[in-house]
PDB file of C-alpha atoms in Angstrom:
ATOM      1  CA  UNK A   1      99.446  79.892  66.413  1.00 81.00           C
ATOM      2  CA  UNK A   2     101.668  79.010  68.772  1.00 81.00           C
ATOM      3  CA  UNK A   3      98.884  81.052  71.440  1.00 81.00           C
ATOM      4  CA  UNK A   4      96.812  77.517  70.522  1.00 87.00           C
ATOM      5  CA  UNK A   5      98.802  75.143  70.774  1.00 84.00           C
ATOM      6  CA  UNK A   6      97.854  74.504  74.050  1.00 81.00           C
ATOM      7  CA  UNK A   7      93.928  76.212  73.633  1.00 84.00           C
ATOM      8  CA  UNK A   8      90.749  74.319  76.317  1.00 86.00           C
ATOM      9  CA  UNK A   9      89.109  73.344  72.801  1.00 90.00           C
ATOM     10  CA  UNK A  10      89.765  70.292  71.564  1.00 88.00           C
ATOM     11  CA  UNK A  11      89.138  71.847  67.681  1.00 92.00           C
ATOM     12  CA  UNK A  12      90.902  74.717  68.068  1.00 91.00           C
ATOM     13  CA  UNK A  13      93.718  73.108  70.148  1.00 88.00           C
ATOM     14  CA  UNK A  14      94.051  70.235  67.563  1.00 89.00           C
ATOM     15  CA  UNK A  15      93.848  72.900  63.910  1.00 92.00           C
ATOM     16  CA  UNK A  16      96.899  74.233  65.601  1.00 89.00           C
ATOM     17  CA  UNK A  17      98.563  71.893  66.734  1.00 88.00           C
ATOM     18  CA  UNK A  18      98.773  70.872  63.108  1.00 88.00           C
ATOM     19  CA  UNK A  19      99.576  74.068  62.156  1.00 88.00           C
ATOM     20  CA  UNK A  20     102.526  74.029  63.941  1.00 87.00           C
ATOM     21  CA  UNK A  21     103.489  70.085  62.493  1.00 86.00           C
ATOM     22  CA  UNK A  22     103.142  71.732  58.913  1.00 87.00           C
ATOM     23  CA  UNK A  23     105.017  74.833  59.675  1.00 86.00           C
ATOM     24  CA  UNK A  24     107.756  72.795  60.865  1.00 86.00           C
ATOM     25  CA  UNK A  25     107.521  69.637  57.833  1.00 83.00           C
ATOM     26  CA  UNK A  26     107.608  72.497  55.013  1.00 83.00           C
ATOM     27  CA  UNK A  27     110.531  72.325  53.133  1.00 79.00           C
ATOM     28  CA  UNK A  28     113.355  75.580  53.572  1.00 76.00           C
ATOM     29  CA  UNK A  29     111.803  76.695  56.688  1.00 80.00           C
ATOM     30  CA  UNK A  30     113.565  79.018  58.536  1.00 76.00           C
ATOM     31  CA  UNK A  31     115.416  77.816  61.551  1.00 81.00           C
ATOM     32  CA  UNK A  32     114.646  79.751  63.353  1.00 83.00           C
ATOM     33  CA  UNK A  33     111.017  79.036  63.168  1.00 85.00           C
ATOM     34  CA  UNK A  34     111.210  75.569  64.479  1.00 87.00           C
ATOM     35  CA  UNK A  35     114.256  76.760  67.377  1.00 88.00           C
ATOM     36  CA  UNK A  36     111.070  79.346  68.405  1.00 88.00           C
ATOM     37  CA  UNK A  37     108.739  76.315  68.184  1.00 88.00           C
ATOM     38  CA  UNK A  38     111.025  74.030  70.522  1.00 88.00           C
ATOM     39  CA  UNK A  39     112.070  76.406  72.652  1.00 90.00           C
ATOM     40  CA  UNK A  40     107.398  76.948  73.581  1.00 88.00           C
ATOM     41  CA  UNK A  41     107.533  72.810  73.480  1.00 87.00           C
ATOM     42  CA  UNK A  42     110.194  72.518  76.391  1.00 88.00           C
ATOM     43  CA  UNK A  43     108.822  75.822  78.369  1.00 89.00           C
ATOM     44  CA  UNK A  44     105.906  75.281  78.417  1.00 86.00           C
ATOM     45  CA  UNK A  45     105.845  71.190  79.563  1.00 87.00           C
ATOM     46  CA  UNK A  46     108.151  72.298  82.134  1.00 85.00           C
ATOM     47  CA  UNK A  47     106.269  73.679  83.582  1.00 84.00           C
ATOM     48  CA  UNK A  48     103.017  71.897  82.498  1.00 80.00           C
ATOM     49  CA  UNK A  49     101.427  71.679  85.913  1.00 76.00           C
ATOM     50  CA  UNK A  50      97.493  70.090  84.898  1.00 82.00           C
ATOM     51  CA  UNK A  51      97.726  66.136  84.059  1.00 87.00           C
ATOM     52  CA  UNK A  52      95.472  67.403  80.959  1.00 86.00           C
ATOM     53  CA  UNK A  53      98.237  70.273  79.991  1.00 84.00           C
ATOM     54  CA  UNK A  54     101.396  67.522  79.803  1.00 89.00           C
ATOM     55  CA  UNK A  55      99.049  64.643  77.433  1.00 90.00           C
ATOM     56  CA  UNK A  56      98.303  68.324  74.817  1.00 87.00           C
ATOM     57  CA  UNK A  57     102.313  68.926  74.929  1.00 88.00           C
ATOM     58  CA  UNK A  58     103.364  65.284  74.857  1.00 91.00           C
ATOM     59  CA  UNK A  59     100.522  65.016  71.831  1.00 88.00           C
ATOM     60  CA  UNK A  60     102.120  67.842  69.652  1.00 87.00           C
ATOM     61  CA  UNK A  61     105.255  66.392  70.283  1.00 86.00           C
ATOM     62  CA  UNK A  62     104.852  63.393  68.170  1.00 86.00           C
ATOM     63  CA  UNK A  63     105.168  65.061  64.873  1.00 84.00           C
ATOM     64  CA  UNK A  64     107.522  67.590  65.869  1.00 88.00           C
ATOM     65  CA  UNK A  65     110.283  66.795  68.455  1.00 89.00           C
ATOM     66  CA  UNK A  66     111.982  64.656  65.180  1.00 89.00           C
ATOM     67  CA  UNK A  67     112.841  67.953  63.665  1.00 89.00           C
ATOM     68  CA  UNK A  68     114.044  70.274  65.970  1.00 90.00           C
ATOM     69  CA  UNK A  69     117.649  71.158  66.390  1.00 89.00           C
ATOM     70  CA  UNK A  70     119.602  68.634  68.123  1.00 91.00           C
ATOM     71  CA  UNK A  71     120.635  70.088  71.147  1.00 92.00           C
ATOM     72  CA  UNK A  72     115.747  70.234  72.054  1.00 90.00           C
ATOM     73  CA  UNK A  73     115.991  66.918  71.521  1.00 92.00           C
ATOM     74  CA  UNK A  74     118.036  66.259  74.279  1.00 93.00           C
ATOM     75  CA  UNK A  75     116.427  68.652  76.611  1.00 92.00           C
ATOM     76  CA  UNK A  76     112.383  67.496  75.714  1.00 92.00           C
ATOM     77  CA  UNK A  77     113.454  63.980  76.043  1.00 93.00           C
ATOM     78  CA  UNK A  78     115.096  65.107  79.528  1.00 93.00           C
ATOM     79  CA  UNK A  79     111.728  66.323  80.464  1.00 92.00           C
ATOM     80  CA  UNK A  80     110.103  63.699  79.282  1.00 93.00           C
ATOM     81  CA  UNK A  81     112.485  60.836  81.459  1.00 93.00           C
ATOM     82  CA  UNK A  82     110.987  63.450  84.980  1.00 91.00           C
ATOM     83  CA  UNK A  83     108.030  62.490  83.992  1.00 91.00           C
ATOM     84  CA  UNK A  84     108.407  58.883  84.086  1.00 90.00           C
ATOM     85  CA  UNK A  85     108.717  60.645  87.692  1.00 88.00           C
ATOM     86  CA  UNK A  86     104.642  61.042  88.497  1.00 86.00           C
ATOM     87  CA  UNK A  87     102.117  59.147  89.786  1.00 87.00           C
ATOM     88  CA  UNK A  88     100.196  59.414  87.657  1.00 90.00           C
ATOM     89  CA  UNK A  89     100.233  56.264  84.616  1.00 92.00           C
ATOM     90  CA  UNK A  90      99.072  57.789  81.754  1.00 94.00           C
ATOM     91  CA  UNK A  91     101.294  60.536  81.662  1.00 93.00           C
ATOM     92  CA  UNK A  92     104.548  57.677  82.214  1.00 94.00           C
ATOM     93  CA  UNK A  93     103.235  55.912  78.799  1.00 95.00           C
ATOM     94  CA  UNK A  94     102.059  58.848  76.998  1.00 94.00           C
ATOM     95  CA  UNK A  95     106.106  59.885  78.146  1.00 95.00           C
ATOM     96  CA  UNK A  96     106.970  56.801  76.472  1.00 96.00           C
ATOM     97  CA  UNK A  97     104.890  56.751  73.722  1.00 95.00           C
ATOM     98  CA  UNK A  98     106.208  60.469  72.801  1.00 95.00           C
ATOM     99  CA  UNK A  99     109.864  59.578  73.129  1.00 96.00           C
ATOM    100  CA  UNK A 100     109.020  56.253  71.506  1.00 96.00           C
ATOM    101  CA  UNK A 101     107.882  58.545  68.948  1.00 94.00           C
ATOM    102  CA  UNK A 102     110.684  60.229  68.451  1.00 94.00           C
ATOM    103  CA  UNK A 103     113.049  58.094  67.627  1.00 95.00           C
ATOM    104  CA  UNK A 104     110.577  56.086  64.444  1.00 94.00           C
ATOM    105  CA  UNK A 105     110.364  59.605  63.901  1.00 92.00           C
ATOM    106  CA  UNK A 106     114.352  59.654  63.425  1.00 92.00           C
ATOM    107  CA  UNK A 107     114.497  57.033  61.548  1.00 90.00           C
ATOM    108  CA  UNK A 108     112.014  57.969  59.057  1.00 88.00           C
ATOM    109  CA  UNK A 109     113.267  61.084  58.568  1.00 87.00           C
ATOM    110  CA  UNK A 110     116.986  59.681  58.300  1.00 86.00           C
ATOM    111  CA  UNK A 111     115.485  56.814  55.637  1.00 82.00           C
ATOM    112  CA  UNK A 112     113.378  60.291  53.577  1.00 81.00           C
ATOM    113  CA  UNK A 113     117.025  61.848  53.411  1.00 77.00           C
ATOM    114  CA  UNK A 114     118.336  58.950  51.803  1.00 74.00           C
ATOM    115  CA  UNK A 115     115.164  57.472  49.347  1.00 75.00           C
ATOM    116  CA  UNK A 116     115.455  61.518  47.668  1.00 68.00           C
ATOM    117  CA  UNK A 117     119.268  60.834  47.349  1.00 68.00           C
ATOM    118  CA  UNK A 118     118.889  56.713  46.200  1.00 66.00           C
ATOM    119  CA  UNK A 119     115.931  57.980  43.758  1.00 62.00           C
ATOM    120  CA  UNK A 120     117.677  60.401  41.534  1.00 67.00           C
ATOM    121  CA  UNK A 121     120.270  57.624  40.989  1.00 65.00           C
ATOM    122  CA  UNK A 122     117.725  55.177  39.741  1.00 65.00           C
ATOM    123  CA  UNK A 123     113.878  54.560  38.852  1.00 61.00           C
ATOM    124  CA  UNK A 124     113.967  51.132  39.864  1.00 65.00           C
ATOM    125  CA  UNK A 125     111.599  50.338  42.269  1.00 64.00           C
ATOM    126  CA  UNK A 126     113.128  47.221  43.987  1.00 70.00           C
ATOM    127  CA  UNK A 127     116.505  48.313  43.293  1.00 66.00           C
ATOM    128  CA  UNK A 128     115.881  51.818  45.566  1.00 62.00           C
ATOM    129  CA  UNK A 129     113.467  49.230  48.330  1.00 65.00           C
ATOM    130  CA  UNK A 130     116.825  46.597  48.814  1.00 65.00           C
ATOM    131  CA  UNK A 131     119.180  50.303  48.953  1.00 60.00           C
ATOM    132  CA  UNK A 132     117.728  51.115  50.975  1.00 60.00           C
ATOM    133  CA  UNK A 133     116.487  48.520  53.654  1.00 63.00           C
ATOM    134  CA  UNK A 134     120.222  47.617  53.423  1.00 60.00           C
ATOM    135  CA  UNK A 135     122.002  50.721  54.195  1.00 66.00           C
ATOM    136  CA  UNK A 136     123.659  51.994  56.921  1.00 75.00           C
ATOM    137  CA  UNK A 137     121.335  55.807  57.978  1.00 81.00           C
ATOM    138  CA  UNK A 138     123.401  59.398  57.855  1.00 82.00           C
ATOM    139  CA  UNK A 139     122.280  61.643  60.959  1.00 84.00           C
ATOM    140  CA  UNK A 140     120.658  59.783  64.126  1.00 91.00           C
ATOM    141  CA  UNK A 141     122.353  61.071  66.843  1.00 93.00           C
ATOM    142  CA  UNK A 142     124.267  57.758  68.164  1.00 93.00           C
ATOM    143  CA  UNK A 143     125.379  59.581  71.326  1.00 94.00           C
ATOM    144  CA  UNK A 144     122.261  60.882  72.865  1.00 94.00           C
ATOM    145  CA  UNK A 145     119.824  57.454  72.072  1.00 94.00           C
ATOM    146  CA  UNK A 146     122.621  55.555  73.506  1.00 93.00           C
ATOM    147  CA  UNK A 147     122.038  58.299  76.761  1.00 93.00           C
ATOM    148  CA  UNK A 148     119.017  57.608  76.243  1.00 94.00           C
ATOM    149  CA  UNK A 149     118.914  53.983  77.032  1.00 92.00           C
ATOM    150  CA  UNK A 150     121.466  54.703  80.309  1.00 92.00           C
ATOM    151  CA  UNK A 151     119.425  57.204  81.261  1.00 93.00           C
ATOM    152  CA  UNK A 152     116.074  54.189  80.751  1.00 93.00           C
ATOM    153  CA  UNK A 153     118.007  52.371  82.838  1.00 89.00           C
ATOM    154  CA  UNK A 154     117.341  54.282  86.141  1.00 90.00           C
ATOM    155  CA  UNK A 155     114.059  54.705  85.331  1.00 90.00           C
ATOM    156  CA  UNK A 156     113.136  51.222  84.428  1.00 89.00           C
ATOM    157  CA  UNK A 157     109.219  50.606  86.141  1.00 89.00           C
ATOM    158  CA  UNK A 158     107.765  47.347  88.494  1.00 84.00           C
ATOM    159  CA  UNK A 159     106.539  44.852  86.561  1.00 82.00           C
ATOM    160  CA  UNK A 160     104.002  45.704  87.692  1.00 83.00           C
ATOM    161  CA  UNK A 161     102.919  48.098  86.327  1.00 86.00           C
ATOM    162  CA  UNK A 162     101.711  46.528  82.886  1.00 88.00           C
ATOM    163  CA  UNK A 163     101.046  49.607  80.669  1.00 91.00           C
ATOM    164  CA  UNK A 164     104.274  51.738  81.922  1.00 92.00           C
ATOM    165  CA  UNK A 165     106.051  48.241  81.378  1.00 91.00           C
ATOM    166  CA  UNK A 166     105.542  47.584  78.050  1.00 92.00           C
ATOM    167  CA  UNK A 167     105.505  51.125  76.412  1.00 94.00           C
ATOM    168  CA  UNK A 168     109.259  50.929  78.455  1.00 94.00           C
ATOM    169  CA  UNK A 169     110.157  48.148  76.622  1.00 93.00           C
ATOM    170  CA  UNK A 170     109.357  49.664  73.272  1.00 95.00           C
ATOM    171  CA  UNK A 171     111.660  52.644  74.213  1.00 96.00           C
ATOM    172  CA  UNK A 172     114.659  49.916  74.986  1.00 94.00           C
ATOM    173  CA  UNK A 173     114.059  48.135  71.321  1.00 94.00           C
ATOM    174  CA  UNK A 174     113.522  51.405  69.868  1.00 95.00           C
ATOM    175  CA  UNK A 175     116.649  52.228  70.880  1.00 94.00           C
ATOM    176  CA  UNK A 176     117.983  49.416  70.253  1.00 93.00           C
ATOM    177  CA  UNK A 177     116.963  49.490  66.508  1.00 92.00           C
ATOM    178  CA  UNK A 178     117.552  53.026  65.533  1.00 92.00           C
ATOM    179  CA  UNK A 179     121.678  52.172  66.225  1.00 92.00           C
ATOM    180  CA  UNK A 180     121.810  48.988  64.715  1.00 90.00           C
ATOM    181  CA  UNK A 181     120.728  50.814  61.607  1.00 88.00           C
ATOM    182  CA  UNK A 182     122.593  54.210  62.451  1.00 89.00           C
ATOM    183  CA  UNK A 183     126.286  54.302  60.924  1.00 85.00           C
ATOM    184  CA  UNK A 184     127.582  53.194  63.811  1.00 87.00           C
ATOM    185  CA  UNK A 185     125.890  49.145  64.234  1.00 86.00           C
ATOM    186  CA  UNK A 186     129.029  48.389  66.160  1.00 87.00           C
ATOM    187  CA  UNK A 187     127.305  51.105  69.388  1.00 88.00           C
ATOM    188  CA  UNK A 188     124.450  48.744  69.721  1.00 87.00           C
ATOM    189  CA  UNK A 189     127.027  45.853  71.048  1.00 86.00           C
ATOM    190  CA  UNK A 190     128.232  47.517  73.591  1.00 88.00           C
ATOM    191  CA  UNK A 191     125.071  48.340  75.132  1.00 89.00           C
ATOM    192  CA  UNK A 192     123.545  45.315  74.925  1.00 87.00           C
ATOM    193  CA  UNK A 193     124.877  43.270  77.953  1.00 89.00           C
ATOM    194  CA  UNK A 194     122.856  46.727  80.469  1.00 89.00           C
ATOM    195  CA  UNK A 195     120.001  46.071  77.454  1.00 89.00           C
ATOM    196  CA  UNK A 196     119.573  42.786  78.785  1.00 88.00           C
ATOM    197  CA  UNK A 197     120.543  42.973  82.494  1.00 89.00           C
ATOM    198  CA  UNK A 198     117.778  45.449  82.373  1.00 87.00           C
ATOM    199  CA  UNK A 199     114.851  43.203  80.502  1.00 86.00           C
ATOM    200  CA  UNK A 200     115.971  40.535  82.594  1.00 85.00           C
ATOM    201  CA  UNK A 201     115.574  41.893  85.991  1.00 84.00           C
ATOM    202  CA  UNK A 202     112.444  42.977  84.935  1.00 81.00           C
ATOM    203  CA  UNK A 203     110.631  39.655  83.732  1.00 78.00           C
ATOM    204  CA  UNK A 204     112.936  38.074  86.718  1.00 76.00           C
ATOM    205  CA  UNK A 205     110.768  40.207  89.652  1.00 70.00           C
ATOM    206  CA  UNK A 206     107.684  38.218  91.586  1.00 66.00           C
ATOM    207  CA  UNK A 207     104.017  38.923  90.600  1.00 63.00           C
ATOM    208  CA  UNK A 208     105.201  39.698  87.503  1.00 57.00           C
ATOM    209  CA  UNK A 209     102.478  41.398  85.265  1.00 54.00           C
ATOM    210  CA  UNK A 210     104.700  42.024  82.138  1.00 54.00           C
ATOM    211  CA  UNK A 211     105.770  38.610  81.081  1.00 53.00           C
TER     212      UNK A 211
END
């Protein structure tokens, strides 16, 4: 199936990507299978030379990266950050969107795990919703997200690059949101000074197109 994930024919490629994503999300799937897909994804992204190749991989990652083992999550985030040094605006925007979808996926998966526990303990929908919104979520990789926030400061785009800038701001917000909903929400406070400084300096740049 992985051999067709980057197939030149769009229909074949999309079918293979959908199949691999469904496989990863299948309950009880062997860890070795998930790890194999993660290794394939990282290897292909690292050697991607063409813009189209990179964009196809980034599209695939959005539905899968948050299901990978933590080490592969870290390595793929690092690979996406490296893409921000490329000239292609489209690749940079899509790399940031992939990271953003990864962060949102982490929260969705943590909420899904909690929801299963709440549903087994109560059938009251309103009670479940209230508990779900107030609970601190377990399983969110706070250390990785904290490092991601620090790395984002180093790859802050120019405010003149509006599309990349908007995507960068979305990722920063998602990082803060993930930390705030985690089992260690106070970690958000330790990053806020740097976040505020980075955002303020971005919006304060001359010829600012992002404001």
